[in-house]
């Protein structure tokens, strides 16, 4: 029921252009890597805020990742993926294993850039990125001294953010779908009632900090069975919650939108409540404290 209502709200918010592209979310960017228009050189531009300043955000590719070798995000990722900058404990030398791990991540990041360039035939900027990767410019960049492995880097050519290109948005959505959909044949989604490719896990998570998580500050999954003992019939992941990619992704995007809202959310020390209405409501009601605000102008 909750997923039903959230997908309805997502359709409404999408019509009002309030939702980001599929599997994009606001992210803080610490560095821009500006690629020359011939793809044969690149330079870093620092965007880390000065003390007291708020970091700038842009909606960028994102999907929940876990495991021992989490896959890269398209175009915008941390320095560990973009530059093979290993994780380092302050005051200690870089462990060999951390260095190897970072190299593998950069290889996967570069391969994903080329996957987009292959899919975006005819997009001149994708061609620039192909040159940037295949001529070894990416692999020979000098890492700025003050950069850390967790810093997020976005790529630009001229004044264009590459992750905002429609071709990048399309490639990223299909990459996430292929990573997160189950291997089974199409089956009935209990949200939309149609046969579709069912998800094994929901690609989008609840954003870190949006709900109280006991101080751990990590992304959280709305529906997730990790251990057989907790699942009906010992089934794990989403086997007991059949939901297709369209419904699962959009429901979570809608929930994150509500959790980030000042008008449709109320936080307490150990809980968060969000609300929305299916029909537009009287303006006077929406301005009253703690009352449901109209989420969008289009009736659900
Ligand atoms: Zn569905």
PDB file of C-alpha atoms and ligand atoms in Angstrom:
ATOM      1  CA  UNK A   1       0.000   0.000   0.000  1.00  0.00           C
ATOM      2  CA  UNK A   2       2.780   2.413   0.929  1.00  0.00           C
ATOM      3  CA  UNK A   3       4.627   1.704  -2.331  1.00  0.00           C
ATOM      4  CA  UNK A   4       1.364   2.183  -4.269  1.00  0.00           C
ATOM      5  CA  UNK A   5       0.805   5.610  -2.772  1.00  0.00           C
ATOM      6  CA  UNK A   6       4.429   6.645  -3.245  1.00  0.00           C
ATOM      7  CA  UNK A   7       4.401   5.710  -6.942  1.00  0.00           C
ATOM      8  CA  UNK A   8       1.216   7.765  -7.366  1.00  0.00           C
ATOM      9  CA  UNK A   9       2.923  10.701  -5.699  1.00  0.00           C
ATOM     10  CA  UNK A  10       5.998  10.174  -7.904  1.00  0.00           C
ATOM     11  CA  UNK A  11       3.879  10.448 -11.067  1.00  0.00           C
ATOM     12  CA  UNK A  12       2.408  13.659  -9.728  1.00  0.00           C
ATOM     13  CA  UNK A  13       5.798  15.134  -8.747  1.00  0.00           C
ATOM     14  CA  UNK A  14       7.294  14.084 -12.070  1.00  0.00           C
ATOM     15  CA  UNK A  15       4.571  15.973 -13.914  1.00  0.00           C
ATOM     16  CA  UNK A  16       5.598  19.042 -11.908  1.00  0.00           C
ATOM     17  CA  UNK A  17       9.309  18.451 -12.759  1.00  0.00           C
ATOM     18  CA  UNK A  18      10.171  18.015  -9.095  1.00  0.00           C
ATOM     19  CA  UNK A  19      11.774  14.579  -9.373  1.00  0.00           C
ATOM     20  CA  UNK A  20      15.367  14.185 -10.567  1.00  0.00           C
ATOM     21  CA  UNK A  21      16.121  11.807 -13.487  1.00  0.00           C
ATOM     22  CA  UNK A  22      15.930   8.094 -12.572  1.00  0.00           C
ATOM     23  CA  UNK A  23      18.713   7.104 -10.163  1.00  0.00           C
ATOM     24  CA  UNK A  24      19.983  10.651  -9.716  1.00  0.00           C
ATOM     25  CA  UNK A  25      20.084  12.416  -6.369  1.00  0.00           C
ATOM     26  CA  UNK A  26      21.586  15.637  -4.996  1.00  0.00           C
ATOM     27  CA  UNK A  27      25.291  15.146  -4.298  1.00  0.00           C
ATOM     28  CA  UNK A  28      28.006  17.453  -3.046  1.00  0.00           C
ATOM     29  CA  UNK A  29      30.757  17.919  -5.604  1.00  0.00           C
ATOM     30  CA  UNK A  30      34.214  18.731  -4.231  1.00  0.00           C
ATOM     31  CA  UNK A  31      36.084  18.806  -7.550  1.00  0.00           C
ATOM     32  CA  UNK A  32      35.383  19.399 -11.221  1.00  0.00           C
ATOM     33  CA  UNK A  33      37.612  17.668 -13.725  1.00  0.00           C
ATOM     34  CA  UNK A  34      37.458  19.927 -16.756  1.00  0.00           C
ATOM     35  CA  UNK A  35      38.354  18.003 -19.908  1.00  0.00           C
ATOM     36  CA  UNK A  36      39.766  19.893 -22.903  1.00  0.00           C
ATOM     37  CA  UNK A  37      37.559  19.913 -25.992  1.00  0.00           C
ATOM     38  CA  UNK A  38      39.929  17.563 -27.831  1.00  0.00           C
ATOM     39  CA  UNK A  39      39.938  15.125 -24.883  1.00  0.00           C
ATOM     40  CA  UNK A  40      43.734  15.169 -24.649  1.00  0.00           C
ATOM     41  CA  UNK A  41      44.197  17.071 -21.403  1.00  0.00           C
ATOM     42  CA  UNK A  42      42.245  17.921 -18.266  1.00  0.00           C
ATOM     43  CA  UNK A  43      42.546  20.126 -15.193  1.00  0.00           C
ATOM     44  CA  UNK A  44      41.003  20.089 -11.727  1.00  0.00           C
ATOM     45  CA  UNK A  45      38.883  22.906 -10.331  1.00  0.00           C
ATOM     46  CA  UNK A  46      38.374  22.791  -6.569  1.00  0.00           C
ATOM     47  CA  UNK A  47      34.820  23.354  -5.303  1.00  0.00           C
ATOM     48  CA  UNK A  48      35.293  22.594  -1.647  1.00  0.00           C
ATOM     49  CA  UNK A  49      33.469  25.235   0.393  1.00  0.00           C
ATOM     50  CA  UNK A  50      35.391  27.578   2.652  1.00  0.00           C
ATOM     51  CA  UNK A  51      34.772  27.234   6.371  1.00  0.00           C
ATOM     52  CA  UNK A  52      31.207  28.222   7.208  1.00  0.00           C
ATOM     53  CA  UNK A  53      30.048  28.025   3.578  1.00  0.00           C
ATOM     54  CA  UNK A  54      27.478  25.494   2.446  1.00  0.00           C
ATOM     55  CA  UNK A  55      28.698  22.932  -0.089  1.00  0.00           C
ATOM     56  CA  UNK A  56      27.078  23.166  -3.516  1.00  0.00           C
ATOM     57  CA  UNK A  57      24.996  20.242  -4.686  1.00  0.00           C
ATOM     58  CA  UNK A  58      24.010  18.915  -8.090  1.00  0.00           C
ATOM     59  CA  UNK A  59      21.766  15.993  -8.955  1.00  0.00           C
ATOM     60  CA  UNK A  60      24.091  13.218 -10.081  1.00  0.00           C
ATOM     61  CA  UNK A  61      24.019   9.455 -10.742  1.00  0.00           C
ATOM     62  CA  UNK A  62      23.589   7.422  -7.588  1.00  0.00           C
ATOM     63  CA  UNK A  63      22.462   3.916  -6.655  1.00  0.00           C
ATOM     64  CA  UNK A  64      22.791   1.979  -3.441  1.00  0.00           C
ATOM     65  CA  UNK A  65      25.971  -0.097  -3.544  1.00  0.00           C
ATOM     66  CA  UNK A  66      27.389  -2.680  -1.197  1.00  0.00           C
ATOM     67  CA  UNK A  67      29.633  -5.725  -1.207  1.00  0.00           C
ATOM     68  CA  UNK A  68      33.395  -6.162  -1.449  1.00  0.00           C
ATOM     69  CA  UNK A  69      33.755  -4.553  -4.892  1.00  0.00           C
ATOM     70  CA  UNK A  70      30.910  -2.050  -5.296  1.00  0.00           C
ATOM     71  CA  UNK A  71      30.476  -0.917  -8.921  1.00  0.00           C
ATOM     72  CA  UNK A  72      31.143   2.661 -10.052  1.00  0.00           C
ATOM     73  CA  UNK A  73      28.655   5.436 -10.724  1.00  0.00           C
ATOM     74  CA  UNK A  74      28.597   6.932 -14.208  1.00  0.00           C
ATOM     75  CA  UNK A  75      30.730  10.104 -14.635  1.00  0.00           C
ATOM     76  CA  UNK A  76      30.379  11.430 -11.052  1.00  0.00           C
ATOM     77  CA  UNK A  77      32.132   9.373  -8.397  1.00  0.00           C
ATOM     78  CA  UNK A  78      34.720   9.581  -5.648  1.00  0.00           C
ATOM     79  CA  UNK A  79      38.458  10.013  -6.225  1.00  0.00           C
ATOM     80  CA  UNK A  80      38.867   6.364  -5.277  1.00  0.00           C
ATOM     81  CA  UNK A  81      37.030   5.440  -8.498  1.00  0.00           C
ATOM     82  CA  UNK A  82      37.979   8.320 -10.803  1.00  0.00           C
ATOM     83  CA  UNK A  83      41.673   8.508  -9.936  1.00  0.00           C
ATOM     84  CA  UNK A  84      42.461   5.204  -8.183  1.00  0.00           C
ATOM     85  CA  UNK A  85      43.230   7.190  -5.030  1.00  0.00           C
ATOM     86  CA  UNK A  86      43.369   4.552  -2.281  1.00  0.00           C
ATOM     87  CA  UNK A  87      41.730   4.876   1.099  1.00  0.00           C
ATOM     88  CA  UNK A  88      44.353   5.825   3.621  1.00  0.00           C
ATOM     89  CA  UNK A  89      44.439   5.885   7.396  1.00  0.00           C
ATOM     90  CA  UNK A  90      45.971   9.196   8.534  1.00  0.00           C
ATOM     91  CA  UNK A  91      49.598   8.760   9.515  1.00  0.00           C
ATOM     92  CA  UNK A  92      49.939   5.296   7.993  1.00  0.00           C
ATOM     93  CA  UNK A  93      51.346   4.245   4.622  1.00  0.00           C
ATOM     94  CA  UNK A  94      48.912   3.103   1.929  1.00  0.00           C
ATOM     95  CA  UNK A  95      48.235  -0.621   2.192  1.00  0.00           C
ATOM     96  CA  UNK A  96      49.044  -2.603  -0.939  1.00  0.00           C
ATOM     97  CA  UNK A  97      45.587  -4.107  -0.913  1.00  0.00           C
ATOM     98  CA  UNK A  98      43.938  -0.647  -0.770  1.00  0.00           C
ATOM     99  CA  UNK A  99      46.024   0.477  -3.747  1.00  0.00           C
ATOM    100  CA  UNK A 100      45.069  -2.595  -5.809  1.00  0.00           C
ATOM    101  CA  UNK A 101      41.442  -2.137  -4.839  1.00  0.00           C
ATOM    102  CA  UNK A 102      41.490   1.506  -5.999  1.00  0.00           C
ATOM    103  CA  UNK A 103      43.062   0.540  -9.352  1.00  0.00           C
ATOM    104  CA  UNK A 104      40.320  -2.012  -9.939  1.00  0.00           C
ATOM    105  CA  UNK A 105      37.697   0.627  -9.151  1.00  0.00           C
ATOM    106  CA  UNK A 106      39.212   3.056 -11.662  1.00  0.00           C
ATOM    107  CA  UNK A 107      39.257   0.353 -14.320  1.00  0.00           C
ATOM    108  CA  UNK A 108      35.565  -0.257 -13.703  1.00  0.00           C
ATOM    109  CA  UNK A 109      34.886   3.514 -13.753  1.00  0.00           C
ATOM    110  CA  UNK A 110      36.740   3.914 -17.072  1.00  0.00           C
ATOM    111  CA  UNK A 111      34.905   0.921 -18.548  1.00  0.00           C
ATOM    112  CA  UNK A 112      31.574   2.495 -17.583  1.00  0.00           C
ATOM    113  CA  UNK A 113      32.570   5.791 -19.250  1.00  0.00           C
ATOM    114  CA  UNK A 114      33.312   3.842 -22.446  1.00  0.00           C
ATOM    115  CA  UNK A 115      30.002   1.976 -22.151  1.00  0.00           C
ATOM    116  CA  UNK A 116      28.256   5.352 -22.186  1.00  0.00           C
ATOM    117  CA  UNK A 117      30.433   6.575 -25.104  1.00  0.00           C
ATOM    118  CA  UNK A 118      29.478   3.420 -27.053  1.00  0.00           C
ATOM    119  CA  UNK A 119      25.790   3.949 -26.349  1.00  0.00           C
ATOM    120  CA  UNK A 120      25.915   7.677 -27.171  1.00  0.00           C
ATOM    121  CA  UNK A 121      27.145   7.362 -30.736  1.00  0.00           C
ATOM    122  CA  UNK A 122      26.804  10.765 -32.380  1.00  0.00           C
ATOM    123  CA  UNK A 123      27.116  12.744 -29.145  1.00  0.00           C
ATOM    124  CA  UNK A 124      30.336  14.746 -29.677  1.00  0.00           C
ATOM    125  CA  UNK A 125      30.957  15.084 -25.939  1.00  0.00           C
ATOM    126  CA  UNK A 126      30.841  11.311 -25.483  1.00  0.00           C
ATOM    127  CA  UNK A 127      33.492  11.191 -28.232  1.00  0.00           C
ATOM    128  CA  UNK A 128      35.648  13.616 -26.226  1.00  0.00           C
ATOM    129  CA  UNK A 129      35.390  11.308 -23.220  1.00  0.00           C
ATOM    130  CA  UNK A 130      36.328   8.307 -25.333  1.00  0.00           C
ATOM    131  CA  UNK A 131      39.563  10.078 -26.364  1.00  0.00           C
ATOM    132  CA  UNK A 132      40.139  11.119 -22.736  1.00  0.00           C
ATOM    133  CA  UNK A 133      39.972   7.495 -21.592  1.00  0.00           C
ATOM    134  CA  UNK A 134      41.526   5.609 -24.492  1.00  0.00           C
ATOM    135  CA  UNK A 135      44.576   7.881 -24.890  1.00  0.00           C
ATOM    136  CA  UNK A 136      45.468   7.429 -21.211  1.00  0.00           C
ATOM    137  CA  UNK A 137      44.788  11.006 -20.046  1.00  0.00           C
ATOM    138  CA  UNK A 138      42.483   9.757 -17.267  1.00  0.00           C
ATOM    139  CA  UNK A 139      45.074   7.219 -16.122  1.00  0.00           C
ATOM    140  CA  UNK A 140      47.940   9.724 -15.940  1.00  0.00           C
ATOM    141  CA  UNK A 141      46.322  12.614 -14.073  1.00  0.00           C
ATOM    142  CA  UNK A 142      48.193  14.091 -11.121  1.00  0.00           C
ATOM    143  CA  UNK A 143      46.109  13.984  -7.969  1.00  0.00           C
ATOM    144  CA  UNK A 144      45.905  17.355  -6.158  1.00  0.00           C
ATOM    145  CA  UNK A 145      47.621  17.150  -2.775  1.00  0.00           C
ATOM    146  CA  UNK A 146      44.598  18.221  -0.762  1.00  0.00           C
ATOM    147  CA  UNK A 147      42.242  15.701  -2.396  1.00  0.00           C
ATOM    148  CA  UNK A 148      40.992  12.718  -0.367  1.00  0.00           C
ATOM    149  CA  UNK A 149      39.735   9.371  -1.661  1.00  0.00           C
ATOM    150  CA  UNK A 150      36.180  10.248  -0.568  1.00  0.00           C
ATOM    151  CA  UNK A 151      36.027  13.566  -2.474  1.00  0.00           C
ATOM    152  CA  UNK A 152      33.410  13.528  -5.223  1.00  0.00           C
ATOM    153  CA  UNK A 153      34.554  14.496  -8.729  1.00  0.00           C
ATOM    154  CA  UNK A 154      32.313  15.482 -11.662  1.00  0.00           C
ATOM    155  CA  UNK A 155      33.427  15.819 -15.286  1.00  0.00           C
ATOM    156  CA  UNK A 156      32.846  18.830 -17.520  1.00  0.00           C
ATOM    157  CA  UNK A 157      33.723  19.720 -21.095  1.00  0.00           C
ATOM    158  CA  UNK A 158      33.636  23.497 -21.508  1.00  0.00           C
ATOM    159  CA  UNK A 159      30.613  24.626 -19.500  1.00  0.00           C
ATOM    160  CA  UNK A 160      28.674  21.356 -19.872  1.00  0.00           C
ATOM    161  CA  UNK A 161      28.208  18.945 -16.989  1.00  0.00           C
ATOM    162  CA  UNK A 162      28.532  15.559 -18.653  1.00  0.00           C
ATOM    163  CA  UNK A 163      26.246  13.787 -16.187  1.00  0.00           C
ATOM    164  CA  UNK A 164      23.385  16.114 -17.178  1.00  0.00           C
ATOM    165  CA  UNK A 165      23.427  15.033 -20.826  1.00  0.00           C
ATOM    166  CA  UNK A 166      20.282  13.071 -21.777  1.00  0.00           C
ATOM    167  CA  UNK A 167      22.488  10.291 -23.199  1.00  0.00           C
ATOM    168  CA  UNK A 168      24.241   9.939 -19.818  1.00  0.00           C
ATOM    169  CA  UNK A 169      20.905   9.843 -17.993  1.00  0.00           C
ATOM    170  CA  UNK A 170      19.633   7.115 -20.321  1.00  0.00           C
ATOM    171  CA  UNK A 171      22.769   5.000 -20.040  1.00  0.00           C
ATOM    172  CA  UNK A 172      22.855   5.302 -16.255  1.00  0.00           C
ATOM    173  CA  UNK A 173      19.207   4.234 -15.915  1.00  0.00           C
ATOM    174  CA  UNK A 174      19.796   1.151 -18.045  1.00  0.00           C
ATOM    175  CA  UNK A 175      23.005   0.293 -16.150  1.00  0.00           C
ATOM    176  CA  UNK A 176      21.184   0.440 -12.811  1.00  0.00           C
ATOM    177  CA  UNK A 177      18.303  -1.632 -14.194  1.00  0.00           C
ATOM    178  CA  UNK A 178      20.674  -4.358 -15.340  1.00  0.00           C
ATOM    179  CA  UNK A 179      22.522  -4.340 -12.005  1.00  0.00           C
ATOM    180  CA  UNK A 180      19.433  -4.499  -9.842  1.00  0.00           C
ATOM    181  CA  UNK A 181      16.892  -6.561 -11.743  1.00  0.00           C
ATOM    182  CA  UNK A 182      16.580 -10.213 -10.879  1.00  0.00           C
ATOM    183  CA  UNK A 183      17.673 -12.865 -13.325  1.00  0.00           C
ATOM    184  CA  UNK A 184      14.223 -14.481 -13.297  1.00  0.00           C
ATOM    185  CA  UNK A 185      11.729 -14.086 -16.146  1.00  0.00           C
ATOM    186  CA  UNK A 186       9.231 -11.213 -16.013  1.00  0.00           C
ATOM    187  CA  UNK A 187       6.620 -11.640 -13.303  1.00  0.00           C
ATOM    188  CA  UNK A 188       3.749  -9.767 -11.718  1.00  0.00           C
ATOM    189  CA  UNK A 189       4.589  -6.518  -9.900  1.00  0.00           C
ATOM    190  CA  UNK A 190       2.257  -6.125  -6.934  1.00  0.00           C
ATOM    191  CA  UNK A 191       2.414  -2.331  -7.160  1.00  0.00           C
ATOM    192  CA  UNK A 192       1.382  -1.627 -10.769  1.00  0.00           C
ATOM    193  CA  UNK A 193      -0.228  -5.037 -11.389  1.00  0.00           C
ATOM    194  CA  UNK A 194       1.693  -5.556 -14.627  1.00  0.00           C
ATOM    195  CA  UNK A 195       4.232  -8.167 -15.655  1.00  0.00           C
ATOM    196  CA  UNK A 196       7.712  -6.713 -15.528  1.00  0.00           C
ATOM    197  CA  UNK A 197      11.316  -7.398 -14.687  1.00  0.00           C
ATOM    198  CA  UNK A 198      11.292  -7.642 -10.904  1.00  0.00           C
ATOM    199  CA  UNK A 199      13.965  -6.085  -8.726  1.00  0.00           C
ATOM    200  CA  UNK A 200      16.202  -8.163  -6.492  1.00  0.00           C
ATOM    201  CA  UNK A 201      16.885  -5.058  -4.372  1.00  0.00           C
ATOM    202  CA  UNK A 202      15.627  -1.479  -4.606  1.00  0.00           C
ATOM    203  CA  UNK A 203      18.311   0.572  -6.408  1.00  0.00           C
ATOM    204  CA  UNK A 204      17.600   3.814  -4.570  1.00  0.00           C
ATOM    205  CA  UNK A 205      18.017   4.017  -0.834  1.00  0.00           C
ATOM    206  CA  UNK A 206      16.836   6.481   1.787  1.00  0.00           C
ATOM    207  CA  UNK A 207      19.449   9.195   1.807  1.00  0.00           C
ATOM    208  CA  UNK A 208      21.924   9.190   4.657  1.00  0.00           C
ATOM    209  CA  UNK A 209      20.796  11.656   7.328  1.00  0.00           C
ATOM    210  CA  UNK A 210      17.174  11.766   6.121  1.00  0.00           C
ATOM    211  CA  UNK A 211      15.994   9.433   8.890  1.00  0.00           C
ATOM    212  CA  UNK A 212      17.492   8.761  12.338  1.00  0.00           C
ATOM    213  CA  UNK A 213      19.739   5.685  12.072  1.00  0.00           C
ATOM    214  CA  UNK A 214      21.251   5.524  15.529  1.00  0.00           C
ATOM    215  CA  UNK A 215      24.114   7.841  14.625  1.00  0.00           C
ATOM    216  CA  UNK A 216      25.505   5.591  11.897  1.00  0.00           C
ATOM    217  CA  UNK A 217      24.792   8.126   9.149  1.00  0.00           C
ATOM    218  CA  UNK A 218      24.394   5.580   6.374  1.00  0.00           C
ATOM    219  CA  UNK A 219      21.940   5.067   3.538  1.00  0.00           C
ATOM    220  CA  UNK A 220      19.042   2.823   4.495  1.00  0.00           C
ATOM    221  CA  UNK A 221      16.836   0.463   2.500  1.00  0.00           C
ATOM    222  CA  UNK A 222      13.056   0.783   2.803  1.00  0.00           C
ATOM    223  CA  UNK A 223      12.461  -2.921   2.093  1.00  0.00           C
ATOM    224  CA  UNK A 224      15.272  -5.422   2.516  1.00  0.00           C
ATOM    225  CA  UNK A 225      15.604  -8.996   3.777  1.00  0.00           C
ATOM    226  CA  UNK A 226      19.276  -9.798   4.235  1.00  0.00           C
ATOM    227  CA  UNK A 227      19.122 -13.057   6.199  1.00  0.00           C
ATOM    228  CA  UNK A 228      17.107 -16.184   5.353  1.00  0.00           C
ATOM    229  CA  UNK A 229      15.866 -16.447   8.957  1.00  0.00           C
ATOM    230  CA  UNK A 230      13.989 -13.144   8.520  1.00  0.00           C
ATOM    231  CA  UNK A 231      12.279 -13.906   5.222  1.00  0.00           C
ATOM    232  CA  UNK A 232       9.017 -15.757   4.694  1.00  0.00           C
ATOM    233  CA  UNK A 233       9.963 -19.239   3.428  1.00  0.00           C
ATOM    234  CA  UNK A 234      13.620 -18.259   4.028  1.00  0.00           C
ATOM    235  CA  UNK A 235      13.482 -16.006   0.944  1.00  0.00           C
ATOM    236  CA  UNK A 236      15.839 -13.041   0.928  1.00  0.00           C
ATOM    237  CA  UNK A 237      15.986  -9.671  -0.842  1.00  0.00           C
ATOM    238  CA  UNK A 238      12.681  -8.712  -2.519  1.00  0.00           C
ATOM    239  CA  UNK A 239      11.355 -12.213  -3.234  1.00  0.00           C
ATOM    240  CA  UNK A 240       8.439 -11.625  -0.849  1.00  0.00           C
ATOM    241  CA  UNK A 241       7.869  -8.080  -2.171  1.00  0.00           C
ATOM    242  CA  UNK A 242       7.599  -8.416  -5.954  1.00  0.00           C
ATOM    243  CA  UNK A 243       8.127  -4.927  -7.354  1.00  0.00           C
ATOM    244  CA  UNK A 244       9.231  -3.890 -10.821  1.00  0.00           C
ATOM    245  CA  UNK A 245      12.064  -1.518 -11.591  1.00  0.00           C
ATOM    246  CA  UNK A 246       9.797   1.380 -12.521  1.00  0.00           C
ATOM    247  CA  UNK A 247       7.729   1.185  -9.343  1.00  0.00           C
ATOM    248  CA  UNK A 248      10.637   0.514  -6.970  1.00  0.00           C
ATOM    249  CA  UNK A 249      12.831   3.302  -8.311  1.00  0.00           C
ATOM    250  CA  UNK A 250      10.141   5.959  -8.504  1.00  0.00           C
ATOM    251  CA  UNK A 251       8.662   5.149  -5.086  1.00  0.00           C
ATOM    252  CA  UNK A 252      12.025   5.718  -3.456  1.00  0.00           C
ATOM    253  CA  UNK A 253      12.667   8.903  -5.432  1.00  0.00           C
ATOM    254  CA  UNK A 254       9.308  10.207  -4.190  1.00  0.00           C
ATOM    255  CA  UNK A 255      10.106   9.278  -0.591  1.00  0.00           C
ATOM    256  CA  UNK A 256      13.480  11.037  -0.766  1.00  0.00           C
ATOM    257  CA  UNK A 257      11.772  14.111  -2.204  1.00  0.00           C
ATOM    258  CA  UNK A 258       9.325  14.149   0.719  1.00  0.00           C
ATOM    259  CA  UNK A 259      12.080  13.555   3.276  1.00  0.00           C
ATOM    260  CA  UNK A 260      13.978  16.563   1.892  1.00  0.00           C
ATOM    261  CA  UNK A 261      10.897  18.788   1.953  1.00  0.00           C
ATOM    262  CA  UNK A 262      10.309  21.525   4.525  1.00  0.00           C
ATOM    263  CA  UNK A 263       6.553  21.478   4.023  1.00  0.00           C
ATOM    264  CA  UNK A 264       5.784  17.737   3.948  1.00  0.00           C
ATOM    265  CA  UNK A 265       8.052  16.446   6.699  1.00  0.00           C
ATOM    266  CA  UNK A 266       8.279  16.599  10.457  1.00  0.00           C
ATOM    267  CA  UNK A 267      11.327  15.378  12.361  1.00  0.00           C
ATOM    268  CA  UNK A 268      11.624  14.422  16.010  1.00  0.00           C
ATOM    269  CA  UNK A 269      14.643  13.024  17.857  1.00  0.00           C
ATOM    270  CA  UNK A 270      13.967   9.424  16.860  1.00  0.00           C
ATOM    271  CA  UNK A 271      11.450   9.575  14.005  1.00  0.00           C
ATOM    272  CA  UNK A 272      10.453  11.354  10.814  1.00  0.00           C
ATOM    273  CA  UNK A 273       6.905  11.710   9.504  1.00  0.00           C
ATOM    274  CA  UNK A 274       6.136  12.618   5.897  1.00  0.00           C
ATOM    275  CA  UNK A 275       2.726  13.277   4.384  1.00  0.00           C
ATOM    276  CA  UNK A 276       1.140  14.235   1.124  1.00  0.00           C
ATOM    277  CA  UNK A 277      -2.292  14.588  -0.354  1.00  0.00           C
ATOM    278  CA  UNK A 278      -3.781  12.976  -3.439  1.00  0.00           C
ATOM    279  CA  UNK A 279      -5.697  16.106  -4.363  1.00  0.00           C
ATOM    280  CA  UNK A 280      -4.623  19.744  -4.128  1.00  0.00           C
ATOM    281  CA  UNK A 281      -5.753  21.225  -0.826  1.00  0.00           C
ATOM    282  CA  UNK A 282      -6.780  24.699   0.261  1.00  0.00           C
ATOM    283  CA  UNK A 283      -3.798  27.073   0.416  1.00  0.00           C
ATOM    284  CA  UNK A 284      -4.754  28.262   3.897  1.00  0.00           C
ATOM    285  CA  UNK A 285      -4.510  24.680   5.128  1.00  0.00           C
ATOM    286  CA  UNK A 286      -1.119  24.149   3.549  1.00  0.00           C
ATOM    287  CA  UNK A 287       0.335  27.131   5.366  1.00  0.00           C
ATOM    288  CA  UNK A 288      -0.822  25.981   8.805  1.00  0.00           C
ATOM    289  CA  UNK A 289       1.966  24.422  10.908  1.00  0.00           C
ATOM    290  CA  UNK A 290       2.194  20.637  10.632  1.00  0.00           C
ATOM    291  CA  UNK A 291      -0.721  20.362   8.207  1.00  0.00           C
ATOM    292  CA  UNK A 292      -0.563  18.447   4.929  1.00  0.00           C
ATOM    293  CA  UNK A 293       0.758  20.697   2.193  1.00  0.00           C
ATOM    294  CA  UNK A 294      -0.319  20.227  -1.409  1.00  0.00           C
ATOM    295  CA  UNK A 295       2.468  18.224  -3.010  1.00  0.00           C
ATOM    296  CA  UNK A 296       1.767  19.295  -6.568  1.00  0.00           C
ATOM    297  CA  UNK A 297      -0.842  20.911  -8.725  1.00  0.00           C
ATOM    298  CA  UNK A 298      -1.839  17.794 -10.689  1.00  0.00           C
ATOM    299  CA  UNK A 299      -4.526  15.681  -9.063  1.00  0.00           C
ATOM    300  CA  UNK A 300      -3.308  12.118  -8.463  1.00  0.00           C
TER     301      UNK A 300
HETATM  302 ZN1  LIG B   1       5.413  -2.113 -11.126  1.00  0.00          ZN
END
